[in-house]
Coordinates of N, CA, C and O in Angstrom, one line a residue:
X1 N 16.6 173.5 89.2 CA 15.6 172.9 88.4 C 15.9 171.4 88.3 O 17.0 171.1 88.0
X2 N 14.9 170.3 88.6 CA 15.1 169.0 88.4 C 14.9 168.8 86.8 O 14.6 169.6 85.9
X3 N 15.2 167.6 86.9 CA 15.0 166.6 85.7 C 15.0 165.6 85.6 O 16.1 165.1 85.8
X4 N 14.0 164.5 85.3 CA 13.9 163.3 86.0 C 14.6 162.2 84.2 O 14.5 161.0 83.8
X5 N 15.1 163.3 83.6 CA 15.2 162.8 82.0 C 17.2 162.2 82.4 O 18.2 163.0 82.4
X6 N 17.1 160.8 82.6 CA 18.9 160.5 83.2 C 19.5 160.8 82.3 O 20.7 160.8 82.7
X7 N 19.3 161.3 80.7 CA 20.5 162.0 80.0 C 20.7 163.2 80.2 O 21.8 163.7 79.9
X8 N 20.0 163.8 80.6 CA 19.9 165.4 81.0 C 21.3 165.5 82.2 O 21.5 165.1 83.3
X9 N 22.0 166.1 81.5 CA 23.3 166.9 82.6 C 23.8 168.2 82.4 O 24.3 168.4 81.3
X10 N 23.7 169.1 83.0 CA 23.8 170.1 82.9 C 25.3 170.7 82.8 O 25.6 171.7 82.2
X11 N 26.1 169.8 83.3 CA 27.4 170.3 83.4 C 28.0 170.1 81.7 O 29.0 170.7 81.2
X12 N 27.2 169.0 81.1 CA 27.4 168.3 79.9 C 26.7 169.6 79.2 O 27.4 170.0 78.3
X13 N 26.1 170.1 79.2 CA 25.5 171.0 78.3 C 26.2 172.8 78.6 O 25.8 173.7 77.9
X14 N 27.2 172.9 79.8 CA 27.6 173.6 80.4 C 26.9 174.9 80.5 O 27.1 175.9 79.8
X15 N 25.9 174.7 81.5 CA 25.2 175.4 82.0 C 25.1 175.5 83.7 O 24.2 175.8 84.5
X16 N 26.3 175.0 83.9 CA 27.1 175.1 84.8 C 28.1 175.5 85.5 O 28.5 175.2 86.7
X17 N 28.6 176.6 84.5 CA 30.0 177.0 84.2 C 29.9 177.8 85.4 O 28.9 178.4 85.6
X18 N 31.5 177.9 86.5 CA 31.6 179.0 87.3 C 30.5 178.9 88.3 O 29.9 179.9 88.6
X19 N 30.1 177.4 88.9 CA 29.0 177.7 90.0 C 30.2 176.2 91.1 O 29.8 175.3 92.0
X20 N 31.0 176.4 90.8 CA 32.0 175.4 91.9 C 32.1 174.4 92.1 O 32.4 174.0 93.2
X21 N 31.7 173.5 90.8 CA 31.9 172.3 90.8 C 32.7 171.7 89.9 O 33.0 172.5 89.0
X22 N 33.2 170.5 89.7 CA 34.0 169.9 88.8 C 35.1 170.6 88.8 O 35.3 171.4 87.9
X23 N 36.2 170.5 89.9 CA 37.4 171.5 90.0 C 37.6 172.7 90.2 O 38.7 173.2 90.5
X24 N 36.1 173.5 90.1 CA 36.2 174.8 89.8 C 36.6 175.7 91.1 O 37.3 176.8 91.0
X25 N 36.2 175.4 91.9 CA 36.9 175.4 93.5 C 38.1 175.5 93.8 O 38.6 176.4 94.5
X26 N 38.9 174.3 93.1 CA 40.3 173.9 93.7 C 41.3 175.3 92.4 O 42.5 175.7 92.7
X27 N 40.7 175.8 91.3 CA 41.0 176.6 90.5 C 41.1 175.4 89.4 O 41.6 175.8 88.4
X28 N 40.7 174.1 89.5 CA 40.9 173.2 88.3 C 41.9 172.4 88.3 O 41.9 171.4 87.6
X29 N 42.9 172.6 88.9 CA 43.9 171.9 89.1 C 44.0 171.0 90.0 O 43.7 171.3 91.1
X30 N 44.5 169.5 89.8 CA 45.0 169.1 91.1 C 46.5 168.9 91.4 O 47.3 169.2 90.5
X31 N 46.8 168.3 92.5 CA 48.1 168.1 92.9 C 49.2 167.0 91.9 O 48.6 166.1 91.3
X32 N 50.2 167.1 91.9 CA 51.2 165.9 90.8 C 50.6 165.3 91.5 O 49.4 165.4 91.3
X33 N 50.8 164.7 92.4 CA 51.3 163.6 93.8 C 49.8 163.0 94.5 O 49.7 162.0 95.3
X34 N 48.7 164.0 93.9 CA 47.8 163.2 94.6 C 46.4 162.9 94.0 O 46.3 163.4 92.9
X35 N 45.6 162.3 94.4 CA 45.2 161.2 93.3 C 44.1 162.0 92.3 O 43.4 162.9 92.6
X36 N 44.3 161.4 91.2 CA 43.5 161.9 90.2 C 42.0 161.8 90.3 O 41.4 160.7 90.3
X37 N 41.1 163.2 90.4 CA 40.0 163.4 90.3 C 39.3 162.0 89.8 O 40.0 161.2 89.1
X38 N 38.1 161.8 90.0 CA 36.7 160.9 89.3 C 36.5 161.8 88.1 O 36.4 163.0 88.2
X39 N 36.3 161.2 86.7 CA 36.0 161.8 85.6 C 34.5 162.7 85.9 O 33.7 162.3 86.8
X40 N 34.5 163.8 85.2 CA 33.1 164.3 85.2 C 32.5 163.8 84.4 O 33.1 163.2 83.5
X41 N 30.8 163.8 84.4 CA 30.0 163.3 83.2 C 30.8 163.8 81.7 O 31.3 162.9 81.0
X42 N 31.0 165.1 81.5 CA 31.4 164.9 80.5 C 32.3 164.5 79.5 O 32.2 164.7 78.3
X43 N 33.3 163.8 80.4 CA 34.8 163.2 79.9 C 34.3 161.7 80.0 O 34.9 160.7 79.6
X44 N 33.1 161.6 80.6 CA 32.5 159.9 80.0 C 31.8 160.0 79.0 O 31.7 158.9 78.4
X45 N 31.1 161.0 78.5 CA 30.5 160.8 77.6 C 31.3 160.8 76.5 O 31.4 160.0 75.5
X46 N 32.2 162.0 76.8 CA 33.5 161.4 75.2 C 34.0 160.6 75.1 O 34.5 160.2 74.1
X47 N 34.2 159.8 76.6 CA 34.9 158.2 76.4 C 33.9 158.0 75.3 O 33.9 158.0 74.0
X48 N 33.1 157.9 76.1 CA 31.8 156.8 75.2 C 32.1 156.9 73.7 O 32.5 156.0 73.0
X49 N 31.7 158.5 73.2 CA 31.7 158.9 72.1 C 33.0 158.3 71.3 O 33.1 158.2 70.1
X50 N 33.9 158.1 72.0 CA 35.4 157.6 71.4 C 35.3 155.9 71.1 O 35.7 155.3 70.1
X51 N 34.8 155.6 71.8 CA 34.8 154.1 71.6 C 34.2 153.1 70.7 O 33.2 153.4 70.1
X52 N 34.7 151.8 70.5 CA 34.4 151.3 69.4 C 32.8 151.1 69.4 O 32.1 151.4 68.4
X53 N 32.2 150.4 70.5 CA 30.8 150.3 70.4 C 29.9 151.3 70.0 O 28.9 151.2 69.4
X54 N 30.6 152.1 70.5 CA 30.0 153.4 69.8 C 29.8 154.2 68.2 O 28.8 154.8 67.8
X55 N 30.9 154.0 67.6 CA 31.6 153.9 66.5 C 30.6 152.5 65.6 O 30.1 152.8 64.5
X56 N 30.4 151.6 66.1 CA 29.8 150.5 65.1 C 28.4 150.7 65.3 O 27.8 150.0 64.5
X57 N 27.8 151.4 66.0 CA 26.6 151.4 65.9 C 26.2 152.5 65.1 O 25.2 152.4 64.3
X58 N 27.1 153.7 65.1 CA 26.5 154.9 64.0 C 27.2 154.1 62.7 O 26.8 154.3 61.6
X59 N 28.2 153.3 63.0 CA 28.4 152.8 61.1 C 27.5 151.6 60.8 O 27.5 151.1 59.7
X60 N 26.5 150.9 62.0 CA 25.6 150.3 61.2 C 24.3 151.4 61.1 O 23.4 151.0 60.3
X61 N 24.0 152.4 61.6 CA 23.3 153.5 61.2 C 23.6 153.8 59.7 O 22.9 153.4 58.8
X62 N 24.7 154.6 59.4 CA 24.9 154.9 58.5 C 25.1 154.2 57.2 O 25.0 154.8 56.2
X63 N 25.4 152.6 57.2 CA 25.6 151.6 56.1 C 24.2 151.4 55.7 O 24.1 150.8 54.6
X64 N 22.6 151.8 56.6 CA 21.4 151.4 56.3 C 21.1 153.3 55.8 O 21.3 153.3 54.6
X65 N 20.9 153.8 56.0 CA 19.9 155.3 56.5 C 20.8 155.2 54.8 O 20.2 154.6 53.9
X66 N 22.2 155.8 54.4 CA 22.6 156.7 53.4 C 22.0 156.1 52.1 O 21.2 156.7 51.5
X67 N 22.5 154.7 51.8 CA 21.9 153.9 50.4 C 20.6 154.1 50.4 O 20.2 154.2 49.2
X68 N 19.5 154.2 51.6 CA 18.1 153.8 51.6 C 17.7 155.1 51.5 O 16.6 155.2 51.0
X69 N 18.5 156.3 51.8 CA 18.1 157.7 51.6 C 18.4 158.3 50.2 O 17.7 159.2 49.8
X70 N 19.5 157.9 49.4 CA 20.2 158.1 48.4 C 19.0 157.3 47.5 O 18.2 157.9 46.8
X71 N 19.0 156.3 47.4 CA 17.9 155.6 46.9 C 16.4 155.8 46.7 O 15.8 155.4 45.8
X72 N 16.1 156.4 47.8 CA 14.6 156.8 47.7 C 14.4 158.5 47.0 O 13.3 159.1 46.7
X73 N 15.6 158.7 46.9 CA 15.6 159.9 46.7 C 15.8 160.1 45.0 O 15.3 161.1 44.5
X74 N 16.2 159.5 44.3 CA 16.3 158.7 43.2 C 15.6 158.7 42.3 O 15.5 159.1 41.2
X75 N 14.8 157.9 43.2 CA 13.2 157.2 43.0 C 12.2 158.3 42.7 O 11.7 158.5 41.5
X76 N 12.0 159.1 43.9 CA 11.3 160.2 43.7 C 11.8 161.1 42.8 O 10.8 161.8 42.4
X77 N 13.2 161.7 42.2 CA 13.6 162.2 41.6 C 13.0 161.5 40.1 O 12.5 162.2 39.2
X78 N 13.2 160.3 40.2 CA 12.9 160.2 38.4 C 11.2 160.3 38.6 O 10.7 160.9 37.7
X79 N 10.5 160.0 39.3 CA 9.2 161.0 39.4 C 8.9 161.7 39.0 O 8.0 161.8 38.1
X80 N 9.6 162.7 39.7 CA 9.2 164.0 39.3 C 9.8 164.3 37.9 O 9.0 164.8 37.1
X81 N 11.0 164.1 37.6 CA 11.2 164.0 36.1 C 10.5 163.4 35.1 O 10.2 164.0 34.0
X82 N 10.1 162.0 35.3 CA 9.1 161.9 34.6 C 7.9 162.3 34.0 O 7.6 162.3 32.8
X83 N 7.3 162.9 35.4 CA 6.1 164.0 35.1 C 6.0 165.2 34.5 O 5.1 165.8 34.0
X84 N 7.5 165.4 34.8 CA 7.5 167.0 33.4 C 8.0 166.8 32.3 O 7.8 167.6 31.4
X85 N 8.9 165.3 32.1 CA 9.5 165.3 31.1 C 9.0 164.5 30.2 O 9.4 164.5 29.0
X86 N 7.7 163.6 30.7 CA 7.8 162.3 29.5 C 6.1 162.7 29.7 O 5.6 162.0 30.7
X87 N 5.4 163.5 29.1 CA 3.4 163.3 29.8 C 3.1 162.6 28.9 O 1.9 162.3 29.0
X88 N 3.7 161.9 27.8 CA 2.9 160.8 27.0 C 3.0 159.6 27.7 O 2.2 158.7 27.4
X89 N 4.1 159.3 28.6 CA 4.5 158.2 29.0 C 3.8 158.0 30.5 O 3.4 156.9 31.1
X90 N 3.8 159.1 30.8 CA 2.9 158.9 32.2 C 1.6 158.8 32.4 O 1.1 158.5 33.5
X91 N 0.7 159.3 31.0 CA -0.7 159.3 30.8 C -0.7 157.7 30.2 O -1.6 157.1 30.6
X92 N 0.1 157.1 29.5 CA -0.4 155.5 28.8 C -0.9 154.8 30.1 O -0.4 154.5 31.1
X93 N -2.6 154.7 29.6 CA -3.1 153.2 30.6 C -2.4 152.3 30.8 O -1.5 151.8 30.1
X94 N -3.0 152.3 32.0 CA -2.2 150.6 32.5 C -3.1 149.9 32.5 O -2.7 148.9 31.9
X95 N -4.9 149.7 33.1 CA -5.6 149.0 33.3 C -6.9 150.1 33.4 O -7.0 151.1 34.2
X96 N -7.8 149.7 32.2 CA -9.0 150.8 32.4 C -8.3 152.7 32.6 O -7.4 153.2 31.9
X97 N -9.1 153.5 33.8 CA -8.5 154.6 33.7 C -7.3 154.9 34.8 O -7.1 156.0 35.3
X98 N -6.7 153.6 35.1 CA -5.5 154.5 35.9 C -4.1 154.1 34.9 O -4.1 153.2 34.1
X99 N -3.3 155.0 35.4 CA -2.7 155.1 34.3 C -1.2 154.7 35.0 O -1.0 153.9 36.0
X100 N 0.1 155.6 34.1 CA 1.5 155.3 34.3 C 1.5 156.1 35.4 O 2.3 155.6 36.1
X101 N 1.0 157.3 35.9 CA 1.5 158.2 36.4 C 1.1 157.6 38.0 O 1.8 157.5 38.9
X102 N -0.2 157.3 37.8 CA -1.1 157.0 38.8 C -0.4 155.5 40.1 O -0.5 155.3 41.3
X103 N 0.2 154.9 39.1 CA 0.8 153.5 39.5 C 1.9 154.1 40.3 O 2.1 153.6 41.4
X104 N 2.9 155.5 39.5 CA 4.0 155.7 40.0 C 4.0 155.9 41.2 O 4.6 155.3 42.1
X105 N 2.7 157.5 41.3 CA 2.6 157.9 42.8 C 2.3 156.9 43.6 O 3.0 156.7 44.6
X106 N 1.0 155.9 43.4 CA 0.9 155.2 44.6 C 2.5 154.1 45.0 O 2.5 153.6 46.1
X107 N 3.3 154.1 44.3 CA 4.5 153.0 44.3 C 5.2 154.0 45.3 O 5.8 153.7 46.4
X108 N 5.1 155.4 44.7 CA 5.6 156.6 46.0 C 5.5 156.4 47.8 O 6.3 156.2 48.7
X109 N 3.9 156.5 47.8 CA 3.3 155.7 49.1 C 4.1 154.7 49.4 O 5.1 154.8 50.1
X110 N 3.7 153.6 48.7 CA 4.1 152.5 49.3 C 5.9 152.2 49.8 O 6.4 151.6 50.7
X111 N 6.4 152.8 48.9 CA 8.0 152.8 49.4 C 8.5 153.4 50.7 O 9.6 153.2 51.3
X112 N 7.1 154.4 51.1 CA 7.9 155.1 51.8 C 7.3 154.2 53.1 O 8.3 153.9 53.8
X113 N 6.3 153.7 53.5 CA 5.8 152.7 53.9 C 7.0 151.3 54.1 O 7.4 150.8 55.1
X114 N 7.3 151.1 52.8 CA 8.4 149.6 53.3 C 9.7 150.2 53.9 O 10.2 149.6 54.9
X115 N 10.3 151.4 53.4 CA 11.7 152.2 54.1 C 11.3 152.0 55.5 O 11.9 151.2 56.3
X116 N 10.4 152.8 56.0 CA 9.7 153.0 57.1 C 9.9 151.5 58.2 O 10.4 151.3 59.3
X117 N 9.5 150.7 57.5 CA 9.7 149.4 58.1 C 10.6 148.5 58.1 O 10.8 147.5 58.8
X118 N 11.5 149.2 56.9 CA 12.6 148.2 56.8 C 14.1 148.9 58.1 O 15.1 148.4 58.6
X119 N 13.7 150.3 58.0 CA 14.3 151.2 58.9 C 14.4 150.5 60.3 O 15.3 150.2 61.0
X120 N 12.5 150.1 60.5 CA 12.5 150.5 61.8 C 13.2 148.8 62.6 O 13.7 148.7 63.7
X121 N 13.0 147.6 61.4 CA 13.3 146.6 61.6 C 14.9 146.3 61.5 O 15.3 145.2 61.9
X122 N 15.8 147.2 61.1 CA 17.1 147.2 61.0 C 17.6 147.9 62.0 O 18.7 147.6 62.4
X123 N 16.7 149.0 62.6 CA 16.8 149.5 63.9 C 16.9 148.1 64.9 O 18.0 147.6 65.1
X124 N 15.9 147.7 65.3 CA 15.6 146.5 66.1 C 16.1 145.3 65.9 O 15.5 144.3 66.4
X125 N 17.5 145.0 65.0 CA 17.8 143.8 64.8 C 19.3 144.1 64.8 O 20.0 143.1 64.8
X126 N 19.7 145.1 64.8 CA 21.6 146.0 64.6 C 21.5 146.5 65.4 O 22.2 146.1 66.3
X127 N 20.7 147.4 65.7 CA 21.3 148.8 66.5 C 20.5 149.1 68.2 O 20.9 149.8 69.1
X128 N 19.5 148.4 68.1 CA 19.2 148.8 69.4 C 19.6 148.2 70.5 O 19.6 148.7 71.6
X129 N 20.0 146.7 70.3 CA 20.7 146.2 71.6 C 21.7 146.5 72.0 O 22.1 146.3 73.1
X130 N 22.7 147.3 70.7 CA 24.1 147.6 71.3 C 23.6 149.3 71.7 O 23.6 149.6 72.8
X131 N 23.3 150.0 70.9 CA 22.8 151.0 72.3 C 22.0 151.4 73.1 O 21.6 152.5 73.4
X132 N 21.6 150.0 73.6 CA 20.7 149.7 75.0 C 21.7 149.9 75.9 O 21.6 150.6 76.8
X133 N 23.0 148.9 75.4 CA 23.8 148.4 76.4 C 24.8 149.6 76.5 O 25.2 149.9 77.6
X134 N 25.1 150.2 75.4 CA 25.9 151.5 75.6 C 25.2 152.4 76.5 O 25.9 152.9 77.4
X135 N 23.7 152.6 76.5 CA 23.2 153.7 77.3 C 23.3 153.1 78.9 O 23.2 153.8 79.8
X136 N 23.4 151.8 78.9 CA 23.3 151.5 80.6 C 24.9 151.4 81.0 O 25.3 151.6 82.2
X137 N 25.6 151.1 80.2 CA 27.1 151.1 81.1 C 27.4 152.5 81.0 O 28.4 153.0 81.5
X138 N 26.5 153.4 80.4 CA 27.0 155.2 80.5 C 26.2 155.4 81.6 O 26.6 156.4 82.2
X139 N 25.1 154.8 82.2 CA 24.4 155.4 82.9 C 25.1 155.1 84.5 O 25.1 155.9 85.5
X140 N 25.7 153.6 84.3 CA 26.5 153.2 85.1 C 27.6 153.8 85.6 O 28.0 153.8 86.8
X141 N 28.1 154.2 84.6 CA 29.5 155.4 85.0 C 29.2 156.4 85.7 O 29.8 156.9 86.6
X142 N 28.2 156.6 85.1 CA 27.9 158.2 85.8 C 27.0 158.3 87.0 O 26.9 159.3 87.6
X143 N 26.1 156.8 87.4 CA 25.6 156.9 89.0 C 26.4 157.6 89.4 O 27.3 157.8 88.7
X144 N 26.2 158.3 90.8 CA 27.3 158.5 92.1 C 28.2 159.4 91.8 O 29.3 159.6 92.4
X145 N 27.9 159.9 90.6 CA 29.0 161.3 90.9 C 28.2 162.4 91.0 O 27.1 162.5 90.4
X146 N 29.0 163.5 91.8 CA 28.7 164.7 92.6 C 27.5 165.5 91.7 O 28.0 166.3 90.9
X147 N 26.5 165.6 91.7 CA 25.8 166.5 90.8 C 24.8 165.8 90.3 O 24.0 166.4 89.5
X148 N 24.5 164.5 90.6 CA 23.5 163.5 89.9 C 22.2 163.0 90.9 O 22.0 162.7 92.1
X149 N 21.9 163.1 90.3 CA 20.2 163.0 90.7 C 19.9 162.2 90.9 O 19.9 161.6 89.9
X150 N 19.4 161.4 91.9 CA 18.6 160.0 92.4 C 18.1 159.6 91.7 O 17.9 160.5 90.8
X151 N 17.6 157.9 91.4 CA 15.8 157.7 90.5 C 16.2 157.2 89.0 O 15.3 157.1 88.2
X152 N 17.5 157.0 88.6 CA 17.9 156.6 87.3 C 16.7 154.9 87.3 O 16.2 154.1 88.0
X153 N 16.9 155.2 86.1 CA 16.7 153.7 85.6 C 16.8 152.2 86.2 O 18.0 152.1 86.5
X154 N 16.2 151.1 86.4 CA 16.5 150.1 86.7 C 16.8 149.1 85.3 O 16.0 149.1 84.3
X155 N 17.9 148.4 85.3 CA 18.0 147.8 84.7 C 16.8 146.1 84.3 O 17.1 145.4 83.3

């Protein structure tokens, strides 16, 4: 079965197991004395996963996504608390007939609207050039070894 998708590896997903590659021939072993195998995809990808570039881009992931999730979550929580707990406070006009409740939910909309953008813009200003560059020096490692597929990516 092809797959023209360059993260797709099958040996990585081990659905490969016991078909004679990656050692599996030699019984897995090689010699003290002679030279050490080419990493398989999958011992690059845990490099990858080990490494610091890697490491700082899920902790600039994570320093945006948890507060802004924790937060919105909050938000909607005293919401919905409000609405069962306070109905004199959520029925007081604000202007003609919309009211406290009315203001809340649309503020609902709209937050989820600026998260959305403030996400997508913290994406694109932290995180996507450093795993641009992580995905092409992994892609780079992994050209040219036994089991890989023509037609990757041009930089």
């Amino acid at each position: 079965m092809r797959f023209d998708d360059p993260w797709y590896e099958a040996s990585a997903a081990g659905w490969d197991e016991g078909d004679g590659r990656d050692g599996a021939a030699d019984g897995g072993a090689s010699s003290p004395g002679g030279p050490r195998p080419a990493p398989g995809v999958a011992e690059i990808y845990l490099e990858v996963h080990r490494s610091e570039a890697f490491r700082e881009v899920r902790r600039r992931y994570r320093r945006f996504v948890v507060p802004a999730a924790l937060a919105f979550l909050l938000w909607y929580l005293a919401y919905v608390v409000a609405a069962t707990t306070a109905p004199g406070l959520m029925a007081r006009p604000v202007a003609g007939a919309v009211n406290v409740a009315m203001v809340a939910g649309l503020g609902q909309f709209l937050t989820t609207f600026l998260l959305t953008w403030a996400y997508a813009r913290h994406a694109r200003l932290r995180r996507d050039r450093a795993a641009l560059d992580l995905r092409w020096d992994t892609q780079e490692l992994t050209r040219g070894l036994p089991g890989q597929q023509a037609g990757g990516s041009v930089r």
